[in-house]
Amino acid sequence: MRRDGFALIVPPGRVTEPLGTYISVTPLPLQDEVLPVMNGQIHGSWREDTSTVGVQGPWIGDEQATPLVMHTANDGVRMSVGTGAAVSVVDGLPTATAAQTSLSPTVYGDSICEQALGDGYAKGFSLACIPGLSDAAVTEEWRRAAIERGTGARSTLTERPSCGAAILNPRSGASAVSLGKLPWGVRCVPETPADKMTWSFVNDAHGSVGLATVDVLYKYNVHGGTFDAPRVSGLAGNDLLKNLILRQLQDAGVKVLGPEQTLSVAKAVNSGETYADISVDFEATAAWRGIVELLDTLGGKAWDEFRKDLPLEAQSAISSCAGAGLNAAGVECVKNLVLLVAGYAEQKTFSFSTSARGFFASVKRIVFPLKVGEWITTFVVAMGSASSGGDGVLLRYNKPAPPVKGPGGGNAPQSYIARDPSSERAVLVDGSSVKDIPNGGIFLCLAASRFVYDIGELDVLDVRPSGDATCHGFGDAWDFTPKASGGNTPNNVILRERPEDATSGVIASWLINSRGRIQTIPNGGTYLCLAHANPVIWNVPYAKVNAWRPVGTAPASCGPR
């Protein structure tokens, strides 16, 4: 049946009413003053949801557009696009034809996806630009896209090494090194060391799923030692609106490394150990991809017109989305922004053609029912257990320390503990072997019979550990009694109090000087200075300190090193 450019086509075998039935086609008012709408009905029983009927309506598109036929079913808005909707000339008029398994008011819209470079419309990655879709549920396609993009994000992660071997500053003799393992998809670019050393971490984890680029976002936290304020630079591609949103998010304090962006960390010489913790941010990655999908549906030209015409409203909309964050609330905000801008554009009769206005009116219809929370959850599940390949690196930039020696300048012990006081990281050195000390319990076990060298600049702290140390002794355990009195504690060492004996939580320390006298170490600066020349005996009971003889007459002091 045909009426005023609309038609309902019912093939044989669709109607199940025994006595037959009739059909009707009713033109309805334009949707948003631009999209043709009809109500086609089969008045009687038919094979609804199991077989198809054809719907036809006027097509308002031009040579750059393709039809997008939509209606509402039990599972929400359904659409036909690409090869699922055909254009032909019927009775001398351009007509869009699509198949449907149910009937409700049908809207004939446009999808603008493959135009000349720089047109500013949809990028070809959105729901409106799927190459072929026949009467498919919009929300189901949204979920399918989330699965595809999440799986693609996981597959694009490629393992990266850390920042490589130590780099020497030939002028100062300082050495810059990174230890640990970078997450997959992050590349390290160390600069040539000078007064400061800068490490740059580049997010280049992206690949293609069909025509769509899938990016991975990382969360980062820089802490420990002293360093310049970390800088994030670079653009997330060449899309102004996406970069504006990402930059606003970062300005709002969201610590995220976006696609093609670089995190730079700079440290001065002897500034302690700094950790750059970097790991895949699954929720932010899902949110960002959802934002990209929505913005690609809208395209850039409408936003440009909106921003020029209503700059305060545009700034307010972007700021509110940045405040929401890279989460479901942020994606929901961008969804509302797309609806706002699309609604603005489809009213601009002087700025956009009828076909383009039809496209923006169509965008409103397919974006509105999208379930943002479902996108986030589905995307994260699809990423699965994508390994981050590590959680960051340890950064050091130090001048060489004096070689390790025994008390009073003697030979270095065969086995000892090297510790960085700024981070409290410690390693066990056994001959040429360097192993990480994984926890405090093993540290105390090893320190019960070994010297601790509490010097952050030690070269052995720049060596990548070959594994984790286990608890085992090395000779006799310390008895905290002077050698002169028959014990095994020598001169020229520091005694460090065990925590349970500390007064008000402050752990004290004492120097056993070259004459065997015990001297109080008055503060942390003096301790660090003395520790460069004197190994430390750890976890000393205060009763042993109080019983030490002879006692010095003044606190210990330390001159320039």
Coordinates of C-alpha atoms in Angstrom, one line a residue:
M1 CA 0.0 0.0 0.0
R2 CA 1.4 3.5 -0.9
R3 CA 0.3 7.0 0.2
D4 CA 2.0 10.3 -0.2
G5 CA 5.5 8.8 -0.8
F6 CA 5.2 6.2 2.0
A7 CA 4.5 2.6 1.6
L8 CA 4.1 -0.7 3.5
I9 CA 5.0 -3.9 1.6
V10 CA 3.7 -7.2 3.0
P11 CA 5.1 -10.2 1.2
P12 CA 3.1 -13.4 0.9
G13 CA 2.9 -15.7 4.0
R14 CA 3.3 -12.9 6.6
V15 CA -0.4 -12.6 7.5
T16 CA -1.8 -15.4 9.7
E17 CA -5.3 -14.1 10.1
P18 CA -7.6 -16.9 8.7
L19 CA -10.0 -14.5 7.0
G20 CA -7.4 -12.1 5.8
T21 CA -6.8 -8.5 6.9
Y22 CA -6.1 -5.1 5.6
I23 CA -3.1 -2.7 5.9
S24 CA -2.9 1.1 6.3
V25 CA -0.3 3.8 5.8
T26 CA -0.6 7.1 7.6
P27 CA 1.8 10.0 7.1
L28 CA 2.6 11.7 10.4
P29 CA 4.0 15.2 11.1
L30 CA 7.7 15.7 10.5
Q31 CA 10.0 14.8 13.5
D32 CA 12.0 17.8 14.5
E33 CA 10.6 19.6 11.5
V34 CA 12.8 17.7 9.2
L35 CA 12.4 13.9 9.3
P36 CA 9.6 12.2 7.4
V37 CA 7.5 9.8 9.6
M38 CA 4.8 7.3 8.8
N39 CA 2.7 4.8 10.7
G40 CA 2.2 1.5 8.8
Q41 CA -0.1 -1.1 10.3
I42 CA -1.3 -4.6 9.6
H43 CA -4.7 -4.8 11.1
G44 CA -4.8 -8.4 12.2
S45 CA -2.4 -11.3 13.1
W46 CA 0.9 -11.6 11.3
R47 CA 4.3 -13.2 11.9
E48 CA 5.6 -10.3 13.9
D49 CA 9.2 -10.6 15.2
T50 CA 9.8 -13.7 13.1
S51 CA 9.4 -12.4 9.6
T52 CA 9.9 -9.1 7.8
V53 CA 7.8 -6.5 6.0
G54 CA 9.1 -3.7 3.9
V55 CA 8.7 0.0 4.7
Q56 CA 9.3 2.9 2.4
G57 CA 9.4 6.6 2.8
P58 CA 10.7 9.8 1.3
W59 CA 14.5 10.2 1.5
I60 CA 15.7 13.7 2.2
G61 CA 19.4 12.9 1.8
D62 CA 21.9 14.1 -0.8
E63 CA 24.7 12.3 -2.6
Q64 CA 26.9 12.4 0.5
A65 CA 24.4 10.7 2.8
T66 CA 22.9 7.2 3.3
P67 CA 19.5 6.4 4.7
L68 CA 18.9 5.6 8.4
V69 CA 15.5 4.1 9.0
M70 CA 14.3 4.0 12.6
H71 CA 11.3 2.9 14.7
T72 CA 10.6 1.8 18.3
A73 CA 10.1 -1.9 19.2
N74 CA 9.8 -3.8 22.4
D75 CA 13.6 -3.7 22.9
G76 CA 13.9 0.0 22.2
V77 CA 14.9 2.0 19.1
R78 CA 15.7 -0.2 16.1
M79 CA 17.6 1.1 13.0
S80 CA 18.6 0.0 9.5
V81 CA 21.6 1.7 8.0
G82 CA 24.2 1.1 5.3
T83 CA 23.4 -2.0 3.3
G84 CA 20.3 -2.5 5.5
A85 CA 18.6 0.5 3.9
A86 CA 18.4 1.1 0.2
V87 CA 17.7 4.2 -1.9
S88 CA 15.7 4.0 -5.1
V89 CA 13.4 6.2 -7.2
V90 CA 9.7 5.3 -6.8
D91 CA 7.1 7.3 -8.7
G92 CA 9.9 9.7 -9.6
L93 CA 10.8 10.4 -6.0
P94 CA 13.9 9.4 -4.0
T95 CA 12.8 6.7 -1.6
A96 CA 14.4 4.8 1.3
T97 CA 13.4 1.2 1.8
A98 CA 14.2 -1.1 4.8
A99 CA 12.9 -4.3 6.3
Q100 CA 11.3 -4.5 9.8
T101 CA 10.1 -7.4 11.9
S102 CA 7.6 -5.2 13.8
L103 CA 5.7 -2.1 13.1
S104 CA 5.5 1.3 14.8
P105 CA 5.9 4.9 13.6
T106 CA 8.9 4.7 11.2
V107 CA 11.3 7.7 10.9
Y108 CA 13.3 8.2 7.7
G109 CA 16.6 9.9 8.6
D110 CA 20.1 10.3 7.3
S111 CA 23.6 9.1 8.1
I112 CA 26.5 11.2 6.9
C113 CA 29.6 9.1 7.2
E114 CA 31.8 9.2 4.1
Q115 CA 32.3 12.8 3.0
A116 CA 35.2 14.8 1.7
L117 CA 38.1 15.3 4.1
G118 CA 37.6 18.1 6.5
D119 CA 33.8 18.1 6.3
G120 CA 33.5 17.9 10.1
Y121 CA 30.7 15.4 10.2
A122 CA 30.7 11.9 11.6
K123 CA 34.0 10.1 11.4
G124 CA 32.7 6.8 10.3
F125 CA 33.2 5.0 13.6
S126 CA 29.8 5.7 15.2
L127 CA 26.6 3.7 15.4
A128 CA 25.2 5.8 12.6
C129 CA 28.0 4.7 10.3
I130 CA 27.9 0.9 10.6
P131 CA 28.4 -0.5 7.1
G132 CA 25.3 -2.7 7.2
L133 CA 22.6 -3.1 9.8
S134 CA 19.0 -4.3 9.3
D135 CA 16.4 -3.5 11.9
A136 CA 18.9 -3.9 14.7
A137 CA 18.4 -2.7 18.3
V138 CA 20.4 0.4 19.0
T139 CA 21.2 -0.6 22.6
E140 CA 22.3 -4.1 21.5
E141 CA 24.6 -2.5 18.9
W142 CA 26.0 -0.2 21.6
R143 CA 26.7 -3.3 23.8
R144 CA 28.3 -5.1 20.8
A145 CA 30.5 -2.1 20.1
A146 CA 31.6 -2.1 23.7
I147 CA 32.6 -5.7 23.5
E148 CA 34.5 -5.2 20.2
R149 CA 36.3 -2.1 21.5
G150 CA 37.2 -3.6 24.8
T151 CA 38.6 -6.7 23.2
G152 CA 40.5 -4.4 20.8
A153 CA 41.9 -2.4 23.6
R154 CA 43.2 -5.6 25.2
S155 CA 44.7 -6.9 22.0
T156 CA 46.6 -3.6 21.3
L157 CA 48.6 -3.7 24.4
T158 CA 52.2 -4.6 23.7
E159 CA 54.9 -5.2 26.3
R160 CA 57.5 -2.5 26.7
P161 CA 60.9 -2.6 28.4
S162 CA 61.8 -0.1 31.1
C163 CA 64.0 2.9 30.4
G164 CA 67.0 0.7 29.8
A165 CA 70.5 0.7 31.2
A166 CA 72.1 3.4 33.4
I167 CA 73.0 6.7 31.6
L168 CA 76.2 8.5 32.7
N169 CA 76.6 12.2 32.9
P170 CA 80.3 12.5 32.0
R171 CA 80.7 16.0 33.5
S172 CA 79.4 15.2 37.0
G173 CA 79.8 11.4 37.1
A174 CA 76.2 11.1 38.1
S175 CA 74.3 8.1 36.8
A176 CA 70.6 7.9 35.9
V177 CA 68.8 4.6 36.0
S178 CA 65.3 3.2 36.0
L179 CA 64.4 -0.1 37.6
G180 CA 61.2 -2.1 37.4
K181 CA 58.8 -2.9 34.5
L182 CA 56.6 -0.5 32.5
P183 CA 53.0 -1.4 31.7
W184 CA 52.2 -2.6 28.3
G185 CA 51.7 0.1 25.8
V186 CA 53.8 2.7 27.5
R187 CA 57.2 3.6 26.0
C188 CA 60.0 5.3 27.9
V189 CA 62.2 7.9 26.4
P190 CA 65.1 9.0 28.7
E191 CA 66.8 12.3 28.0
T192 CA 70.6 12.9 28.2
P193 CA 71.3 13.7 31.9
A194 CA 72.5 17.2 32.8
D195 CA 71.8 19.2 36.0
K196 CA 68.5 17.3 36.0
M197 CA 67.4 14.0 34.5
T198 CA 64.1 13.7 32.7
W199 CA 62.3 10.5 31.9
S200 CA 59.3 10.7 29.5
F201 CA 56.6 8.0 29.3
V202 CA 54.7 7.9 26.1
N203 CA 51.2 6.3 25.8
D204 CA 51.3 4.7 22.3
A205 CA 48.9 1.9 23.1
H206 CA 46.5 2.0 20.2
G207 CA 45.4 -0.1 17.3
S208 CA 42.6 -0.7 15.0
V209 CA 39.4 -2.7 15.3
G210 CA 37.8 -2.5 11.8
L211 CA 37.9 1.3 11.1
A212 CA 38.0 2.3 14.7
T213 CA 41.1 3.3 16.6
V214 CA 41.1 1.9 20.1
D215 CA 43.2 3.7 22.7
V216 CA 44.2 2.7 26.3
L217 CA 44.3 5.2 29.1
Y218 CA 46.7 4.9 32.1
K219 CA 46.5 6.2 35.6
Y220 CA 49.7 7.4 37.1
N221 CA 51.1 8.5 40.5
V222 CA 54.6 9.9 41.0
H223 CA 55.9 9.8 44.5
G224 CA 59.0 9.4 46.7
G225 CA 62.2 11.4 46.8
T226 CA 62.1 14.9 45.3
F227 CA 61.1 15.8 41.7
D228 CA 59.7 18.5 39.6
A229 CA 55.9 18.6 39.2
P230 CA 55.1 15.9 36.6
R231 CA 54.0 17.3 33.2
V232 CA 51.5 15.8 30.8
S233 CA 51.9 17.0 27.2
G234 CA 50.7 16.1 23.8
L235 CA 47.3 15.8 22.1
A236 CA 44.9 12.9 21.8
G237 CA 44.9 13.0 18.0
N238 CA 43.8 16.1 16.1
D239 CA 40.2 16.3 17.3
L240 CA 39.7 19.7 19.0
L241 CA 36.7 18.7 21.1
K242 CA 38.3 15.4 22.4
N243 CA 41.5 17.2 23.3
L244 CA 39.5 20.0 25.0
I245 CA 37.6 17.4 27.1
L246 CA 40.8 15.5 28.0
R247 CA 42.7 18.7 28.9
Q248 CA 39.9 19.9 31.1
L249 CA 39.8 16.6 32.9
Q250 CA 43.6 16.8 33.5
D251 CA 43.3 20.4 34.7
A252 CA 40.6 19.2 37.1
G253 CA 43.2 16.9 38.7
V254 CA 42.4 13.6 37.0
K255 CA 45.8 11.8 36.8
V256 CA 45.4 10.1 33.5
L257 CA 47.8 9.6 30.6
G258 CA 45.6 9.9 27.5
P259 CA 46.3 8.5 24.0
E260 CA 49.5 9.9 22.4
Q261 CA 50.3 11.9 25.5
T262 CA 53.6 12.0 27.4
L263 CA 54.2 12.1 31.1
S264 CA 57.6 13.7 32.0
V265 CA 59.3 13.3 35.3
A266 CA 62.5 15.3 36.1
K267 CA 64.8 14.8 39.1
A268 CA 67.9 16.6 40.4
V269 CA 71.1 14.7 41.4
N270 CA 70.9 12.9 44.7
S271 CA 67.2 13.5 45.0
G272 CA 66.3 10.1 46.4
E273 CA 64.2 7.4 44.8
T274 CA 61.1 8.3 42.9
Y275 CA 58.5 5.9 41.8
A276 CA 56.4 6.5 38.6
D277 CA 53.5 4.1 39.1
I278 CA 51.7 3.6 35.8
S279 CA 49.0 1.1 35.1
V280 CA 46.1 0.5 32.8
D281 CA 43.0 2.5 34.0
F282 CA 40.2 0.1 32.9
E283 CA 37.3 2.4 33.8
A284 CA 38.9 5.5 32.3
T285 CA 39.7 3.6 29.1
A286 CA 36.1 2.5 28.9
A287 CA 34.8 6.0 29.6
W288 CA 37.1 7.6 27.1
R289 CA 36.1 5.1 24.4
G290 CA 32.5 5.8 25.1
I291 CA 33.1 9.5 24.9
V292 CA 34.9 9.0 21.5
E293 CA 32.0 6.9 20.2
L294 CA 29.5 9.6 21.1
L295 CA 31.6 12.5 19.7
D296 CA 32.2 10.6 16.5
T297 CA 28.4 10.1 16.2
L298 CA 28.1 13.9 16.4
G299 CA 31.0 15.0 14.3
G300 CA 33.0 18.2 14.7
K301 CA 31.2 20.8 12.4
A302 CA 28.1 21.0 14.6
W303 CA 30.3 21.6 17.7
D304 CA 32.2 24.3 15.9
E305 CA 29.0 26.2 15.0
F306 CA 27.7 25.7 18.5
R307 CA 30.9 27.0 20.1
K308 CA 31.0 30.1 17.9
D309 CA 27.3 30.9 18.3
L310 CA 27.0 30.1 22.0
P311 CA 30.5 30.2 23.6
L312 CA 29.4 30.5 27.2
E313 CA 27.0 27.5 26.9
A314 CA 29.8 25.5 25.1
Q315 CA 32.3 26.3 27.9
S316 CA 29.8 25.5 30.6
A317 CA 29.0 22.1 29.0
I318 CA 32.6 21.1 28.6
S319 CA 33.5 22.2 32.2
S320 CA 30.6 20.2 33.7
C321 CA 31.7 17.1 31.8
A322 CA 35.3 17.5 33.0
G323 CA 34.1 17.9 36.6
A324 CA 32.2 14.6 36.3
G325 CA 35.4 12.7 35.5
L326 CA 36.4 9.8 33.3
N327 CA 33.6 7.5 34.5
A328 CA 30.0 6.7 33.8
A329 CA 28.9 10.2 35.0
G330 CA 31.4 11.8 32.6
V331 CA 30.1 9.7 29.6
E332 CA 26.5 10.5 30.5
C333 CA 27.5 14.2 30.5
V334 CA 29.0 13.9 27.1
K335 CA 25.9 12.1 25.9
N336 CA 23.8 15.1 27.0
L337 CA 26.3 17.4 25.3
V338 CA 25.8 15.5 22.0
L339 CA 22.1 15.7 22.3
L340 CA 22.3 19.4 23.1
V341 CA 24.6 20.2 20.1
A342 CA 22.7 17.9 17.7
G343 CA 19.4 19.7 18.7
Y344 CA 21.1 23.0 18.1
A345 CA 22.4 21.9 14.7
E346 CA 19.1 20.5 13.3
Q347 CA 17.5 23.9 13.9
K348 CA 20.1 25.8 11.9
T349 CA 18.4 26.1 8.6
F350 CA 21.0 28.5 7.2
S351 CA 24.2 26.7 8.4
F352 CA 23.2 23.1 7.4
S353 CA 21.5 21.5 4.4
T354 CA 18.3 19.6 4.9
S355 CA 20.2 16.4 4.7
A356 CA 22.7 17.5 7.3
R357 CA 19.8 18.6 9.6
G358 CA 18.2 15.3 9.1
F359 CA 21.5 13.7 10.2
F360 CA 21.6 15.6 13.4
A361 CA 17.9 14.9 14.1
S362 CA 18.7 11.2 13.5
V363 CA 21.7 11.4 15.9
K364 CA 19.4 12.6 18.7
R365 CA 17.1 9.6 18.1
I366 CA 19.8 6.9 18.3
V367 CA 21.9 8.5 21.0
F368 CA 19.1 9.1 23.5
P369 CA 18.4 5.4 24.5
L370 CA 22.1 4.5 24.9
K371 CA 22.9 3.1 28.3
V372 CA 26.1 4.6 29.5
G373 CA 26.5 2.4 32.5
E374 CA 26.1 -0.7 30.4
W375 CA 28.8 0.5 28.0
I376 CA 31.3 0.9 30.9
T377 CA 30.6 -2.5 32.5
T378 CA 30.6 -4.3 29.1
F379 CA 33.8 -2.7 27.9
V380 CA 35.7 -3.4 31.1
V381 CA 34.6 -7.1 31.1
A382 CA 35.7 -7.3 27.4
M383 CA 39.1 -6.0 28.4
G384 CA 39.2 -9.0 30.7
S385 CA 42.4 -9.6 32.7
A386 CA 44.6 -7.5 30.3
S387 CA 47.9 -7.4 32.1
S388 CA 49.5 -4.1 32.7
G389 CA 52.8 -5.8 32.4
G390 CA 54.0 -4.1 35.6
D391 CA 53.0 -1.1 37.6
G392 CA 55.8 1.5 36.9
V393 CA 59.4 2.1 37.4
L394 CA 61.8 3.3 40.1
L395 CA 63.9 6.4 39.0
R396 CA 67.3 7.3 40.4
Y397 CA 69.8 10.0 39.5
N398 CA 72.9 9.9 41.8
K399 CA 76.5 10.8 42.0
P400 CA 78.6 7.8 42.8
A401 CA 79.0 7.0 46.5
P402 CA 82.3 6.0 48.1
P403 CA 82.9 2.3 47.9
V404 CA 81.5 0.1 50.7
K405 CA 84.0 -0.6 53.4
G406 CA 84.0 -2.4 56.7
P407 CA 84.0 -0.5 60.1
G408 CA 86.9 1.9 60.3
G409 CA 87.7 1.6 56.6
G410 CA 88.4 -2.1 56.4
N411 CA 87.4 -4.5 53.7
A412 CA 83.7 -4.7 52.7
P413 CA 81.9 -7.7 54.2
Q414 CA 81.1 -10.5 51.8
S415 CA 77.4 -10.2 52.6
Y416 CA 75.6 -6.9 53.5
I417 CA 72.3 -5.0 53.1
A418 CA 72.2 -1.8 51.0
R419 CA 69.3 0.5 51.8
D420 CA 68.0 3.8 50.4
P421 CA 66.9 5.9 53.3
S422 CA 64.6 8.1 51.1
S423 CA 62.4 5.2 50.0
E424 CA 63.4 2.4 52.5
R425 CA 64.0 0.1 49.6
A426 CA 66.7 -2.5 50.5
V427 CA 68.7 -5.2 48.7
L428 CA 70.8 -8.0 49.9
V429 CA 74.3 -8.1 48.4
D430 CA 76.1 -11.5 48.5
G431 CA 79.3 -11.3 46.6
S432 CA 78.2 -10.4 43.0
S433 CA 74.6 -11.3 43.7
V434 CA 72.0 -8.5 44.3
K435 CA 68.5 -9.6 45.5
D436 CA 65.5 -7.5 46.5
I437 CA 64.4 -7.7 50.1
P438 CA 60.6 -8.0 49.8
N439 CA 59.4 -7.1 53.2
G440 CA 60.3 -6.0 56.7
G441 CA 60.4 -9.4 58.3
I442 CA 63.0 -10.7 55.9
F443 CA 64.9 -7.5 56.3
L444 CA 65.1 -7.9 60.1
C445 CA 66.1 -11.5 59.8
L446 CA 69.0 -10.7 57.4
A447 CA 70.0 -7.6 59.4
A448 CA 70.3 -9.7 62.6
S449 CA 73.8 -10.9 61.4
R450 CA 74.7 -8.3 58.7
F451 CA 75.7 -4.6 58.5
V452 CA 73.2 -2.3 56.8
Y453 CA 74.7 0.5 54.6
D454 CA 72.1 3.2 54.7
I455 CA 73.4 5.2 51.7
G456 CA 71.0 6.1 48.9
E457 CA 73.8 6.6 46.3
L458 CA 75.2 3.1 46.4
D459 CA 75.8 1.6 43.0
V460 CA 74.3 -1.8 44.0
L461 CA 70.9 0.0 44.4
D462 CA 71.1 0.7 40.6
V463 CA 71.4 -3.0 39.8
R464 CA 68.3 -4.8 38.7
P465 CA 67.8 -7.5 41.4
S466 CA 68.0 -11.1 40.2
G467 CA 65.1 -12.1 42.5
D468 CA 63.9 -11.9 46.1
A469 CA 66.1 -12.6 49.1
T470 CA 65.1 -15.2 51.6
C471 CA 65.8 -15.3 55.3
H472 CA 69.2 -16.8 56.2
G473 CA 71.9 -15.8 58.6
F474 CA 75.5 -14.8 57.9
G475 CA 77.8 -15.8 60.7
D476 CA 77.0 -15.0 64.4
A477 CA 74.0 -12.8 65.2
W478 CA 74.8 -9.4 66.7
D479 CA 75.0 -9.5 70.5
F480 CA 75.2 -5.7 70.8
T481 CA 78.1 -5.9 73.2
P482 CA 81.5 -4.2 72.7
K483 CA 84.3 -6.4 71.4
A484 CA 86.4 -5.1 74.3
S485 CA 83.9 -6.8 76.6
G486 CA 83.9 -10.1 74.7
G487 CA 81.1 -9.3 72.3
N488 CA 81.0 -9.1 68.5
T489 CA 80.0 -5.4 68.0
P490 CA 83.0 -3.4 66.7
N491 CA 83.8 0.3 66.8
N492 CA 83.0 2.7 64.0
V493 CA 79.4 1.5 63.6
I494 CA 75.9 3.0 64.2
L495 CA 73.4 1.3 66.5
R496 CA 69.8 1.9 65.5
E497 CA 67.1 1.3 68.1
R498 CA 64.4 -1.3 67.7
P499 CA 61.0 0.3 67.1
E500 CA 59.3 -1.2 70.2
D501 CA 61.8 0.6 72.5
A502 CA 61.3 4.0 70.7
T503 CA 60.2 7.0 72.8
S504 CA 57.0 8.6 71.3
G505 CA 57.6 6.7 68.1
V506 CA 61.0 8.3 67.4
I507 CA 63.7 5.7 66.7
A508 CA 67.0 6.9 68.1
S509 CA 70.5 6.0 67.0
W510 CA 74.0 6.1 68.5
L511 CA 77.5 6.2 67.1
I512 CA 80.2 3.8 68.5
N513 CA 83.2 5.9 67.7
S514 CA 86.8 4.9 66.9
R515 CA 87.6 4.7 70.7
G516 CA 84.6 2.5 71.4
R517 CA 82.6 5.2 73.1
I518 CA 78.9 5.5 72.6
Q519 CA 77.6 8.9 71.4
T520 CA 74.0 10.1 70.9
I521 CA 73.2 11.0 67.3
P522 CA 71.1 14.2 67.7
N523 CA 69.1 14.3 64.5
G524 CA 68.4 12.7 61.1
G525 CA 70.8 14.9 59.1
T526 CA 73.7 13.9 61.4
Y527 CA 72.6 10.2 61.1
L528 CA 72.6 10.3 57.3
C529 CA 76.0 12.0 57.2
L530 CA 77.6 9.5 59.6
A531 CA 76.0 6.6 57.7
H532 CA 78.1 7.4 54.7
A533 CA 81.2 6.3 56.7
N534 CA 79.8 3.9 59.3
P535 CA 77.7 0.8 58.7
V536 CA 74.6 0.4 60.8
I537 CA 73.6 -2.4 63.1
W538 CA 69.8 -2.6 63.1
N539 CA 67.1 -3.3 65.7
V540 CA 69.2 -2.8 68.9
P541 CA 67.4 -3.2 72.2
Y542 CA 67.6 0.0 74.3
A543 CA 68.8 -2.1 77.3
K544 CA 71.9 -3.0 75.4
V545 CA 72.5 0.7 74.5
N546 CA 72.0 1.8 78.1
A547 CA 74.5 -0.9 79.2
W548 CA 77.2 0.2 76.8
R549 CA 80.5 1.3 78.2
P550 CA 82.4 3.6 77.8
V551 CA 80.0 6.5 77.3
G552 CA 81.1 9.6 75.3
T553 CA 81.0 13.0 76.7
A554 CA 79.2 14.8 73.9
P555 CA 76.7 14.0 71.1
A556 CA 78.1 12.8 67.8
S557 CA 78.7 15.3 65.0
C558 CA 79.5 15.0 61.3
G559 CA 81.4 17.4 59.1
P560 CA 81.1 17.9 55.3
R561 CA 81.5 14.7 53.3

